[in-house]
């Protein structure tokens, strides 16, 4: 691919990060009609009758798509009340998973060609389970073999580090969770309507989050010599922490780890020493008191804490070293906004370290064998 396709951006990764507001819009287009509360997922042809016998869902994926799947678990369980497990495809594929015709397997894959995900789907189908694919590449193998498929509308993703595909997967999951909630009557009408409105606001809000780009560049530049980073979060913020950590590892080649903040004191807190760089993800109002307690714990031990919080959260500004604010939205939908500063931090850190941003060492875009 030549320079022209980068549209003036120095790397595909940055271009793709900036495309995210439009990608979210495209994934919603024609499916979530502004002013109407109906979610149109005609392309998947999943009806009430299809769901009648489904008591459990299993989401199977790899890498960033797996992280989107973890968010899917929180969302589907919370909104539709259906139990969901999330499995790494390379594990699911080689064991004897207890799935049957009352399960629905959801496979998530940007490329639609990841071998472990494809073989997991085939294994599940071999046991009589129906498969629902969320993919980005039309005509790829996974959706062509699935029973139902939903395409995300991220467009071609060139950078090996996935950014816009992840936000489009999250957006698709928001639609699916809401659709399931509607079909199963999982939430009341007002709560449903409020959530549809919140999802409709996401493209504009994502555009605003991009304003933090310079801030993330400065932060990455100031800390370009750090050798480890810890990401902490609770609930959906834990799923997001995993994605932030993966982005940093693959683009910068430095060690980073993500922990559920409440689990941290069961061992990993021993890692904290003076100056340890910690990203504290605090976008969940329902868990904010617990998360602030974790912030105090690590600050008291000398960590340097960058917090990510919703606008209006003043308390956190008094405790953290730096706070990055995202626009206010319902807890369920913060990840699609909060991931953007984390992606920008990984990107600018990789640039500051002179890494091969779009093609990190040892990685390929699609692990298809
Ligand atoms: O194409 P897929 O979504 O199936 O790919 C899965 C992973 O290989 C992929 O998400 C990988 O982790 C990315 N490099 C992450 O940025």
mmCIF file of C-alpha atoms and ligand atoms in Angstrom:
data_model
loop_
_atom_site.group_PDB
_atom_site.id
_atom_site.type_symbol
_atom_site.label_atom_id
_atom_site.label_comp_id
_atom_site.label_asym_id
_atom_site.label_seq_id
_atom_site.Cartn_x
_atom_site.Cartn_y
_atom_site.Cartn_z
ATOM 1 C CA UNK A 1 0.000 0.000 0.000
ATOM 2 C CA UNK A 2 1.323 3.417 -0.887
ATOM 3 C CA UNK A 3 1.484 6.713 0.933
ATOM 4 C CA UNK A 4 -1.701 7.946 -0.733
ATOM 5 C CA UNK A 5 -3.891 5.424 1.088
ATOM 6 C CA UNK A 6 -2.617 6.782 4.354
ATOM 7 C CA UNK A 7 -4.433 10.041 3.574
ATOM 8 C CA UNK A 8 -1.576 12.097 4.968
ATOM 9 C CA UNK A 9 -1.281 10.149 8.221
ATOM 10 C CA UNK A 10 2.241 8.877 9.028
ATOM 11 C CA UNK A 11 0.959 5.364 9.782
ATOM 12 C CA UNK A 12 -2.099 3.236 9.063
ATOM 13 C CA UNK A 13 -2.586 2.713 12.784
ATOM 14 C CA UNK A 14 -3.121 6.440 13.390
ATOM 15 C CA UNK A 15 -5.344 6.744 10.323
ATOM 16 C CA UNK A 16 -7.460 3.833 11.527
ATOM 17 C CA UNK A 17 -7.730 5.253 15.048
ATOM 18 C CA UNK A 18 -9.049 8.489 13.534
ATOM 19 C CA UNK A 19 -11.550 6.623 11.360
ATOM 20 C CA UNK A 20 -13.334 5.219 14.393
ATOM 21 C CA UNK A 21 -16.178 7.761 14.750
ATOM 22 C CA UNK A 22 -17.135 7.046 11.135
ATOM 23 C CA UNK A 23 -16.735 3.282 11.586
ATOM 24 C CA UNK A 24 -19.095 3.289 14.578
ATOM 25 C CA UNK A 25 -21.561 5.297 12.492
ATOM 26 C CA UNK A 26 -21.311 2.857 9.573
ATOM 27 C CA UNK A 27 -21.785 -0.187 11.811
ATOM 28 C CA UNK A 28 -24.961 1.403 13.205
ATOM 29 C CA UNK A 29 -26.196 2.640 9.838
ATOM 30 C CA UNK A 30 -29.434 1.055 8.710
ATOM 31 C CA UNK A 31 -29.501 -1.039 11.880
ATOM 32 C CA UNK A 32 -30.222 1.543 14.551
ATOM 33 C CA UNK A 33 -32.517 4.110 13.065
ATOM 34 C CA UNK A 34 -32.285 7.520 14.793
ATOM 35 C CA UNK A 35 -35.674 8.497 16.154
ATOM 36 C CA UNK A 36 -36.884 4.909 16.120
ATOM 37 C CA UNK A 37 -36.300 2.375 18.830
ATOM 38 C CA UNK A 38 -36.148 -0.631 16.587
ATOM 39 C CA UNK A 39 -32.911 -2.393 15.882
ATOM 40 C CA UNK A 40 -32.937 -3.815 12.380
ATOM 41 C CA UNK A 41 -30.652 -6.777 12.072
ATOM 42 C CA UNK A 42 -32.347 -8.252 9.021
ATOM 43 C CA UNK A 43 -29.010 -9.385 7.661
ATOM 44 C CA UNK A 44 -28.629 -11.949 10.444
ATOM 45 C CA UNK A 45 -32.149 -13.366 10.261
ATOM 46 C CA UNK A 46 -32.095 -14.238 13.964
ATOM 47 C CA UNK A 47 -35.682 -14.473 15.164
ATOM 48 C CA UNK A 48 -37.440 -14.923 18.459
ATOM 49 C CA UNK A 49 -38.058 -18.539 17.475
ATOM 50 C CA UNK A 50 -34.333 -19.145 16.889
ATOM 51 C CA UNK A 51 -33.661 -17.962 20.411
ATOM 52 C CA UNK A 52 -36.417 -19.889 22.119
ATOM 53 C CA UNK A 53 -34.314 -22.911 22.959
ATOM 54 C CA UNK A 54 -31.113 -20.984 23.668
ATOM 55 C CA UNK A 55 -30.166 -21.021 27.355
ATOM 56 C CA UNK A 56 -26.527 -20.206 27.048
ATOM 57 C CA UNK A 57 -24.075 -18.531 24.715
ATOM 58 C CA UNK A 58 -20.391 -19.150 24.208
ATOM 59 C CA UNK A 59 -18.255 -16.479 22.568
ATOM 60 C CA UNK A 60 -15.058 -17.774 20.959
ATOM 61 C CA UNK A 61 -12.276 -15.599 19.513
ATOM 62 C CA UNK A 62 -8.587 -14.671 19.644
ATOM 63 C CA UNK A 63 -6.652 -11.542 20.607
ATOM 64 C CA UNK A 64 -8.466 -8.261 20.291
ATOM 65 C CA UNK A 65 -11.605 -10.036 19.068
ATOM 66 C CA UNK A 66 -11.535 -12.062 22.299
ATOM 67 C CA UNK A 67 -11.453 -8.815 24.258
ATOM 68 C CA UNK A 68 -14.509 -7.602 22.355
ATOM 69 C CA UNK A 69 -16.102 -10.937 23.294
ATOM 70 C CA UNK A 70 -15.438 -10.310 26.993
ATOM 71 C CA UNK A 71 -17.308 -7.026 26.690
ATOM 72 C CA UNK A 72 -20.064 -9.026 24.965
ATOM 73 C CA UNK A 73 -20.423 -11.242 28.023
ATOM 74 C CA UNK A 74 -20.995 -8.267 30.335
ATOM 75 C CA UNK A 75 -23.427 -6.668 27.899
ATOM 76 C CA UNK A 76 -25.522 -9.709 26.967
ATOM 77 C CA UNK A 77 -25.770 -10.922 30.551
ATOM 78 C CA UNK A 78 -26.660 -7.458 31.831
ATOM 79 C CA UNK A 79 -29.161 -6.488 29.157
ATOM 80 C CA UNK A 80 -30.625 -9.795 27.995
ATOM 81 C CA UNK A 81 -30.068 -11.986 31.048
ATOM 82 C CA UNK A 82 -28.618 -14.869 29.008
ATOM 83 C CA UNK A 83 -25.581 -16.647 30.539
ATOM 84 C CA UNK A 84 -22.475 -16.141 28.396
ATOM 85 C CA UNK A 85 -19.040 -17.731 28.567
ATOM 86 C CA UNK A 86 -16.073 -16.398 26.638
ATOM 87 C CA UNK A 87 -13.349 -18.714 25.421
ATOM 88 C CA UNK A 88 -9.988 -18.256 23.765
ATOM 89 C CA UNK A 89 -10.312 -20.143 20.472
ATOM 90 C CA UNK A 90 -6.956 -21.922 20.740
ATOM 91 C CA UNK A 91 -8.206 -23.446 24.038
ATOM 92 C CA UNK A 92 -11.766 -24.218 22.950
ATOM 93 C CA UNK A 93 -10.561 -25.895 19.788
ATOM 94 C CA UNK A 94 -8.451 -28.537 21.530
ATOM 95 C CA UNK A 95 -10.766 -29.604 24.312
ATOM 96 C CA UNK A 96 -14.141 -31.243 24.489
ATOM 97 C CA UNK A 97 -16.419 -28.287 25.194
ATOM 98 C CA UNK A 98 -19.779 -29.040 26.806
ATOM 99 C CA UNK A 99 -21.980 -27.340 24.236
ATOM 100 C CA UNK A 100 -25.227 -28.664 22.810
ATOM 101 C CA UNK A 101 -28.160 -27.583 20.692
ATOM 102 C CA UNK A 102 -29.365 -25.297 23.488
ATOM 103 C CA UNK A 103 -26.211 -23.230 23.166
ATOM 104 C CA UNK A 104 -25.416 -20.580 20.600
ATOM 105 C CA UNK A 105 -21.789 -20.054 19.701
ATOM 106 C CA UNK A 106 -20.763 -16.530 18.708
ATOM 107 C CA UNK A 107 -17.442 -16.340 16.896
ATOM 108 C CA UNK A 108 -15.747 -12.979 16.474
ATOM 109 C CA UNK A 109 -13.014 -12.426 13.915
ATOM 110 C CA UNK A 110 -11.954 -9.314 12.052
ATOM 111 C CA UNK A 111 -10.408 -11.288 9.201
ATOM 112 C CA UNK A 112 -12.891 -14.159 9.190
ATOM 113 C CA UNK A 113 -9.920 -16.465 8.564
ATOM 114 C CA UNK A 114 -8.241 -17.024 11.941
ATOM 115 C CA UNK A 115 -7.586 -20.766 12.030
ATOM 116 C CA UNK A 116 -8.283 -21.353 15.736
ATOM 117 C CA UNK A 117 -11.567 -19.451 15.560
ATOM 118 C CA UNK A 118 -12.647 -21.201 12.384
ATOM 119 C CA UNK A 119 -11.833 -24.666 13.755
ATOM 120 C CA UNK A 120 -13.614 -23.849 17.019
ATOM 121 C CA UNK A 121 -16.715 -22.932 15.063
ATOM 122 C CA UNK A 122 -16.493 -26.155 13.067
ATOM 123 C CA UNK A 123 -16.096 -28.135 16.287
ATOM 124 C CA UNK A 124 -19.189 -26.516 17.805
ATOM 125 C CA UNK A 125 -21.218 -27.030 14.637
ATOM 126 C CA UNK A 126 -20.152 -30.669 14.643
ATOM 127 C CA UNK A 127 -21.946 -30.949 17.998
ATOM 128 C CA UNK A 128 -25.155 -29.536 16.548
ATOM 129 C CA UNK A 129 -24.614 -26.004 17.844
ATOM 130 C CA UNK A 130 -25.643 -23.059 15.711
ATOM 131 C CA UNK A 131 -22.944 -20.489 15.050
ATOM 132 C CA UNK A 132 -23.246 -16.740 14.780
ATOM 133 C CA UNK A 133 -20.280 -14.947 13.210
ATOM 134 C CA UNK A 134 -19.275 -11.314 13.723
ATOM 135 C CA UNK A 135 -16.699 -10.550 11.062
ATOM 136 C CA UNK A 136 -15.351 -7.647 9.046
ATOM 137 C CA UNK A 137 -14.356 -9.281 5.771
ATOM 138 C CA UNK A 138 -17.211 -10.162 3.448
ATOM 139 C CA UNK A 139 -16.778 -13.495 1.711
ATOM 140 C CA UNK A 140 -14.272 -14.820 4.247
ATOM 141 C CA UNK A 141 -14.522 -18.421 5.443
ATOM 142 C CA UNK A 142 -16.017 -17.953 8.915
ATOM 143 C CA UNK A 143 -19.202 -16.091 7.903
ATOM 144 C CA UNK A 144 -19.691 -18.333 4.878
ATOM 145 C CA UNK A 145 -19.847 -21.409 7.149
ATOM 146 C CA UNK A 146 -21.805 -19.785 10.013
ATOM 147 C CA UNK A 147 -25.588 -20.056 10.437
ATOM 148 C CA UNK A 148 -25.981 -16.350 11.103
ATOM 149 C CA UNK A 149 -23.573 -13.569 10.401
ATOM 150 C CA UNK A 150 -23.274 -9.900 11.134
ATOM 151 C CA UNK A 151 -20.732 -7.774 9.313
ATOM 152 C CA UNK A 152 -18.970 -4.961 11.051
ATOM 153 C CA UNK A 153 -18.319 -2.000 8.813
ATOM 154 C CA UNK A 154 -14.751 -1.069 9.701
ATOM 155 C CA UNK A 155 -13.467 -1.227 6.116
ATOM 156 C CA UNK A 156 -10.033 -2.731 5.399
ATOM 157 C CA UNK A 157 -7.772 -2.651 8.444
ATOM 158 C CA UNK A 158 -4.117 -2.556 7.374
ATOM 159 C CA UNK A 159 -2.294 -1.958 10.649
ATOM 160 C CA UNK A 160 -1.486 -5.260 12.351
ATOM 161 C CA UNK A 161 -2.548 -3.755 15.667
ATOM 162 C CA UNK A 162 -6.310 -3.769 15.524
ATOM 163 C CA UNK A 163 -8.101 -0.540 16.436
ATOM 164 C CA UNK A 164 -11.110 0.304 14.303
ATOM 165 C CA UNK A 165 -12.077 -3.360 13.917
ATOM 166 C CA UNK A 166 -12.322 -3.578 17.709
ATOM 167 C CA UNK A 167 -14.601 -0.545 18.011
ATOM 168 C CA UNK A 168 -16.794 -1.879 15.208
ATOM 169 C CA UNK A 169 -16.999 -5.250 16.994
ATOM 170 C CA UNK A 170 -18.026 -3.498 20.215
ATOM 171 C CA UNK A 171 -20.647 -1.525 18.307
ATOM 172 C CA UNK A 172 -22.022 -4.736 16.766
ATOM 173 C CA UNK A 173 -22.125 -6.304 20.225
ATOM 174 C CA UNK A 174 -24.084 -3.328 21.578
ATOM 175 C CA UNK A 175 -26.660 -3.892 18.835
ATOM 176 C CA UNK A 176 -26.832 -7.632 19.454
ATOM 177 C CA UNK A 177 -27.156 -7.230 23.227
ATOM 178 C CA UNK A 178 -29.950 -4.687 22.777
ATOM 179 C CA UNK A 179 -31.686 -6.832 20.180
ATOM 180 C CA UNK A 180 -31.523 -9.847 22.492
ATOM 181 C CA UNK A 181 -32.809 -7.710 25.362
ATOM 182 C CA UNK A 182 -35.715 -6.642 23.139
ATOM 183 C CA UNK A 183 -36.524 -10.170 21.999
ATOM 184 C CA UNK A 184 -36.153 -11.695 25.466
ATOM 185 C CA UNK A 185 -37.779 -8.780 27.309
ATOM 186 C CA UNK A 186 -34.642 -8.487 29.444
ATOM 187 C CA UNK A 187 -35.067 -4.760 30.247
ATOM 188 C CA UNK A 188 -38.096 -2.487 30.463
ATOM 189 C CA UNK A 189 -39.078 -0.143 27.657
ATOM 190 C CA UNK A 190 -37.694 3.052 29.169
ATOM 191 C CA UNK A 191 -34.338 1.480 29.925
ATOM 192 C CA UNK A 192 -34.246 0.072 26.402
ATOM 193 C CA UNK A 193 -35.080 3.440 24.818
ATOM 194 C CA UNK A 194 -32.467 5.208 26.937
ATOM 195 C CA UNK A 195 -29.825 2.736 25.742
ATOM 196 C CA UNK A 196 -30.764 3.093 22.086
ATOM 197 C CA UNK A 197 -30.370 6.862 22.422
ATOM 198 C CA UNK A 198 -27.015 6.438 24.145
ATOM 199 C CA UNK A 199 -25.717 4.221 21.321
ATOM 200 C CA UNK A 200 -26.860 6.771 18.738
ATOM 201 C CA UNK A 201 -24.717 9.425 20.440
ATOM 202 C CA UNK A 202 -21.524 7.328 20.312
ATOM 203 C CA UNK A 203 -20.133 8.432 16.902
ATOM 204 C CA UNK A 204 -20.207 12.110 17.924
ATOM 205 C CA UNK A 205 -18.765 11.316 21.330
ATOM 206 C CA UNK A 206 -15.950 9.244 19.790
ATOM 207 C CA UNK A 207 -15.080 12.263 17.629
ATOM 208 C CA UNK A 208 -14.703 14.351 20.792
ATOM 209 C CA UNK A 209 -12.457 11.756 22.433
ATOM 210 C CA UNK A 210 -9.971 12.182 19.581
ATOM 211 C CA UNK A 211 -9.286 15.663 20.966
ATOM 212 C CA UNK A 212 -7.103 13.982 23.600
ATOM 213 C CA UNK A 213 -4.589 12.998 20.905
ATOM 214 C CA UNK A 214 -1.997 15.674 21.790
ATOM 215 C CA UNK A 215 -2.341 14.869 25.468
ATOM 216 C CA UNK A 216 -1.675 11.180 24.817
ATOM 217 C CA UNK A 217 1.267 12.088 22.588
ATOM 218 C CA UNK A 218 2.783 14.223 25.369
ATOM 219 C CA UNK A 219 2.173 11.512 27.953
ATOM 220 C CA UNK A 220 3.780 8.861 25.740
ATOM 221 C CA UNK A 221 6.749 11.148 25.072
ATOM 222 C CA UNK A 222 7.236 11.935 28.776
ATOM 223 C CA UNK A 223 7.228 8.219 29.621
ATOM 224 C CA UNK A 224 9.029 6.772 26.634
ATOM 225 C CA UNK A 225 11.555 4.967 28.823
ATOM 226 C CA UNK A 226 9.173 3.063 31.098
ATOM 227 C CA UNK A 227 9.636 -0.688 30.945
ATOM 228 C CA UNK A 228 6.369 -1.907 32.364
ATOM 229 C CA UNK A 229 2.798 -0.757 32.598
ATOM 230 C CA UNK A 230 -0.100 -2.124 34.627
ATOM 231 C CA UNK A 231 -3.727 -1.712 33.529
ATOM 232 C CA UNK A 232 -6.440 -2.033 36.170
ATOM 233 C CA UNK A 233 -10.218 -2.015 35.840
ATOM 234 C CA UNK A 234 -13.403 -3.588 37.116
ATOM 235 C CA UNK A 235 -16.248 -5.081 35.089
ATOM 236 C CA UNK A 236 -16.221 -3.769 31.520
ATOM 237 C CA UNK A 237 -13.122 -1.775 32.424
ATOM 238 C CA UNK A 238 -11.281 -5.036 33.010
ATOM 239 C CA UNK A 239 -12.076 -6.198 29.457
ATOM 240 C CA UNK A 240 -10.832 -2.815 28.273
ATOM 241 C CA UNK A 241 -7.684 -3.083 30.405
ATOM 242 C CA UNK A 242 -6.785 -6.302 28.581
ATOM 243 C CA UNK A 243 -7.128 -4.568 25.230
ATOM 244 C CA UNK A 244 -5.077 -1.524 26.306
ATOM 245 C CA UNK A 245 -2.354 -3.822 27.567
ATOM 246 C CA UNK A 246 -2.280 -5.937 24.391
ATOM 247 C CA UNK A 247 -2.028 -2.801 22.235
ATOM 248 C CA UNK A 248 1.002 -1.590 24.187
ATOM 249 C CA UNK A 249 2.752 -4.977 24.123
ATOM 250 C CA UNK A 250 2.354 -5.515 20.402
ATOM 251 C CA UNK A 251 3.301 -2.015 19.278
ATOM 252 C CA UNK A 252 6.041 -1.184 21.827
ATOM 253 C CA UNK A 253 7.466 -4.586 22.845
ATOM 254 C CA UNK A 254 7.355 -3.673 26.520
ATOM 255 C CA UNK A 255 5.837 -5.718 29.267
ATOM 256 C CA UNK A 256 2.377 -4.777 30.370
ATOM 257 C CA UNK A 257 -0.269 -6.659 32.276
ATOM 258 C CA UNK A 258 -3.972 -6.174 32.944
ATOM 259 C CA UNK A 259 -5.717 -7.188 36.149
ATOM 260 C CA UNK A 260 -9.249 -7.002 37.500
ATOM 261 C CA UNK A 261 -8.702 -4.205 40.043
ATOM 262 C CA UNK A 262 -10.339 -6.153 42.863
ATOM 263 C CA UNK A 263 -8.069 -9.141 42.273
ATOM 264 C CA UNK A 264 -4.935 -6.999 42.348
ATOM 265 C CA UNK A 265 -4.505 -7.212 46.109
ATOM 266 C CA UNK A 266 -4.488 -11.018 45.917
ATOM 267 C CA UNK A 267 -0.899 -10.985 44.685
ATOM 268 C CA UNK A 268 -0.004 -8.602 41.843
ATOM 269 C CA UNK A 269 -0.048 -5.550 44.138
ATOM 270 C CA UNK A 270 3.407 -6.719 45.285
ATOM 271 C CA UNK A 271 4.608 -5.439 41.904
ATOM 272 C CA UNK A 272 3.891 -1.832 42.828
ATOM 273 C CA UNK A 273 6.990 0.205 43.540
ATOM 274 C CA UNK A 274 7.864 3.888 43.339
ATOM 275 C CA UNK A 275 7.041 5.215 39.872
ATOM 276 C CA UNK A 276 5.259 2.115 38.467
ATOM 277 C CA UNK A 277 3.093 3.381 35.600
ATOM 278 C CA UNK A 278 -0.542 2.386 36.156
ATOM 279 C CA UNK A 279 -3.531 2.999 33.906
ATOM 280 C CA UNK A 280 -6.569 2.969 36.166
ATOM 281 C CA UNK A 281 -9.748 2.582 34.142
ATOM 282 C CA UNK A 282 -12.633 4.084 36.066
ATOM 283 C CA UNK A 283 -15.523 4.479 33.640
ATOM 284 C CA UNK A 284 -18.066 2.369 35.528
ATOM 285 C CA UNK A 285 -20.272 4.509 37.794
ATOM 286 C CA UNK A 286 -21.690 1.405 39.426
ATOM 287 C CA UNK A 287 -18.201 0.401 40.611
ATOM 288 C CA UNK A 288 -16.608 3.794 41.120
ATOM 289 C CA UNK A 289 -16.203 3.648 44.925
ATOM 290 C CA UNK A 290 -14.421 0.325 44.661
ATOM 291 C CA UNK A 291 -12.226 1.596 41.835
ATOM 292 C CA UNK A 292 -11.260 4.739 43.759
ATOM 293 C CA UNK A 293 -10.248 2.527 46.675
ATOM 294 C CA UNK A 294 -7.921 0.656 44.304
ATOM 295 C CA UNK A 295 -6.521 3.962 43.104
ATOM 296 C CA UNK A 296 -5.652 4.955 46.681
ATOM 297 C CA UNK A 297 -4.044 1.550 47.263
ATOM 298 C CA UNK A 298 -1.619 1.908 44.379
ATOM 299 C CA UNK A 299 -0.960 5.618 44.958
ATOM 300 C CA UNK A 300 -0.072 4.918 48.588
ATOM 301 C CA UNK A 301 2.573 2.507 47.337
ATOM 302 C CA UNK A 302 4.159 5.069 45.031
ATOM 303 C CA UNK A 303 2.595 4.280 41.632
ATOM 304 C CA UNK A 304 2.220 6.952 38.954
ATOM 305 C CA UNK A 305 -1.476 6.742 38.064
ATOM 306 C CA UNK A 306 -3.147 7.858 34.863
ATOM 307 C CA UNK A 307 -6.898 7.488 35.278
ATOM 308 C CA UNK A 308 -9.574 7.288 32.626
ATOM 309 C CA UNK A 309 -12.954 8.527 33.784
ATOM 310 C CA UNK A 310 -16.212 10.028 32.649
ATOM 311 C CA UNK A 311 -16.506 13.808 32.472
ATOM 312 C CA UNK A 312 -17.898 15.117 35.715
ATOM 313 C CA UNK A 313 -15.957 12.750 37.953
ATOM 314 C CA UNK A 314 -14.152 15.347 40.089
ATOM 315 C CA UNK A 315 -13.099 13.069 42.901
ATOM 316 C CA UNK A 316 -10.683 11.182 40.688
ATOM 317 C CA UNK A 317 -8.849 14.385 39.710
ATOM 318 C CA UNK A 318 -7.801 14.811 43.340
ATOM 319 C CA UNK A 319 -6.321 11.327 43.549
ATOM 320 C CA UNK A 320 -4.676 10.449 40.226
ATOM 321 C CA UNK A 321 -1.545 12.019 38.722
ATOM 322 C CA UNK A 322 -3.346 12.580 35.415
ATOM 323 C CA UNK A 323 -6.944 12.093 34.349
ATOM 324 C CA UNK A 324 -8.181 11.563 30.808
ATOM 325 C CA UNK A 325 -11.883 12.298 30.520
ATOM 326 C CA UNK A 326 -14.326 10.687 28.125
ATOM 327 C CA UNK A 327 -17.829 12.045 27.417
ATOM 328 C CA UNK A 328 -20.530 10.855 29.763
ATOM 329 C CA UNK A 329 -22.508 7.823 28.642
ATOM 330 C CA UNK A 330 -24.174 4.828 30.270
ATOM 331 C CA UNK A 331 -21.776 2.353 31.877
ATOM 332 C CA UNK A 332 -22.551 -0.278 29.222
ATOM 333 C CA UNK A 333 -21.124 1.794 26.382
ATOM 334 C CA UNK A 334 -17.983 3.437 27.764
ATOM 335 C CA UNK A 335 -15.474 0.962 26.260
ATOM 336 C CA UNK A 336 -15.911 2.146 22.679
ATOM 337 C CA UNK A 337 -14.912 5.646 23.808
ATOM 338 C CA UNK A 338 -12.357 4.810 26.485
ATOM 339 C CA UNK A 339 -10.308 2.545 24.233
ATOM 340 C CA UNK A 340 -9.339 5.502 22.025
ATOM 341 C CA UNK A 341 -6.924 7.167 24.515
ATOM 342 C CA UNK A 342 -5.375 3.741 25.189
ATOM 343 C CA UNK A 343 -4.852 3.146 21.461
ATOM 344 C CA UNK A 344 -3.326 6.607 21.082
ATOM 345 C CA UNK A 345 -0.998 5.993 24.011
ATOM 346 C CA UNK A 346 0.202 2.722 22.453
ATOM 347 C CA UNK A 347 0.611 4.392 19.061
ATOM 348 C CA UNK A 348 2.578 7.416 20.288
ATOM 349 C CA UNK A 349 4.680 5.258 22.627
ATOM 350 C CA UNK A 350 5.628 3.045 19.663
ATOM 351 C CA UNK A 351 6.547 6.093 17.575
ATOM 352 C CA UNK A 352 8.594 7.566 20.434
ATOM 353 C CA UNK A 353 10.521 4.266 20.672
ATOM 354 C CA UNK A 354 11.088 4.034 16.929
ATOM 355 C CA UNK A 355 9.084 0.814 16.529
ATOM 356 C CA UNK A 356 7.720 -0.528 13.274
ATOM 357 C CA UNK A 357 4.230 0.689 14.127
ATOM 358 C CA UNK A 358 2.153 -0.868 11.362
ATOM 359 C CA UNK A 359 4.068 -4.146 11.224
ATOM 360 C CA UNK A 360 5.344 -5.019 14.682
ATOM 361 C CA UNK A 361 7.999 -7.721 14.838
ATOM 362 C CA UNK A 362 6.858 -11.365 14.798
ATOM 363 C CA UNK A 363 3.217 -10.496 14.086
ATOM 364 C CA UNK A 364 0.984 -11.050 11.067
ATOM 365 C CA UNK A 365 -2.438 -9.604 10.392
ATOM 366 C CA UNK A 366 -4.222 -12.917 10.310
ATOM 367 C CA UNK A 367 -3.015 -16.125 11.982
ATOM 368 C CA UNK A 368 -4.537 -18.489 9.464
ATOM 369 C CA UNK A 369 -2.544 -21.670 9.974
HETATM 370 O O1 LIG B 1 -8.826 -11.548 12.497
HETATM 371 P P1 LIG B 1 -9.099 -11.891 13.919
HETATM 372 O O2 LIG B 1 -9.955 -10.905 14.599
HETATM 373 O O3 LIG B 1 -9.617 -13.289 14.103
HETATM 374 O O4 LIG B 1 -7.679 -11.830 14.620
HETATM 375 C C1 LIG B 1 -7.529 -12.172 15.964
HETATM 376 C C2 LIG B 1 -6.191 -11.725 16.500
HETATM 377 O O5 LIG B 1 -5.159 -12.357 15.801
HETATM 378 C C3 LIG B 1 -6.012 -10.209 16.412
HETATM 379 O O6 LIG B 1 -7.054 -9.526 17.074
HETATM 380 C C4 LIG B 1 -4.669 -9.783 17.044
HETATM 381 O O7 LIG B 1 -4.694 -10.018 18.419
HETATM 382 C C5 LIG B 1 -4.373 -8.315 16.727
HETATM 383 N N1 LIG B 1 -3.009 -8.169 16.308
HETATM 384 C C6 LIG B 1 -4.569 -7.412 17.885
HETATM 385 O O8 LIG B 1 -4.236 -6.100 17.628
#
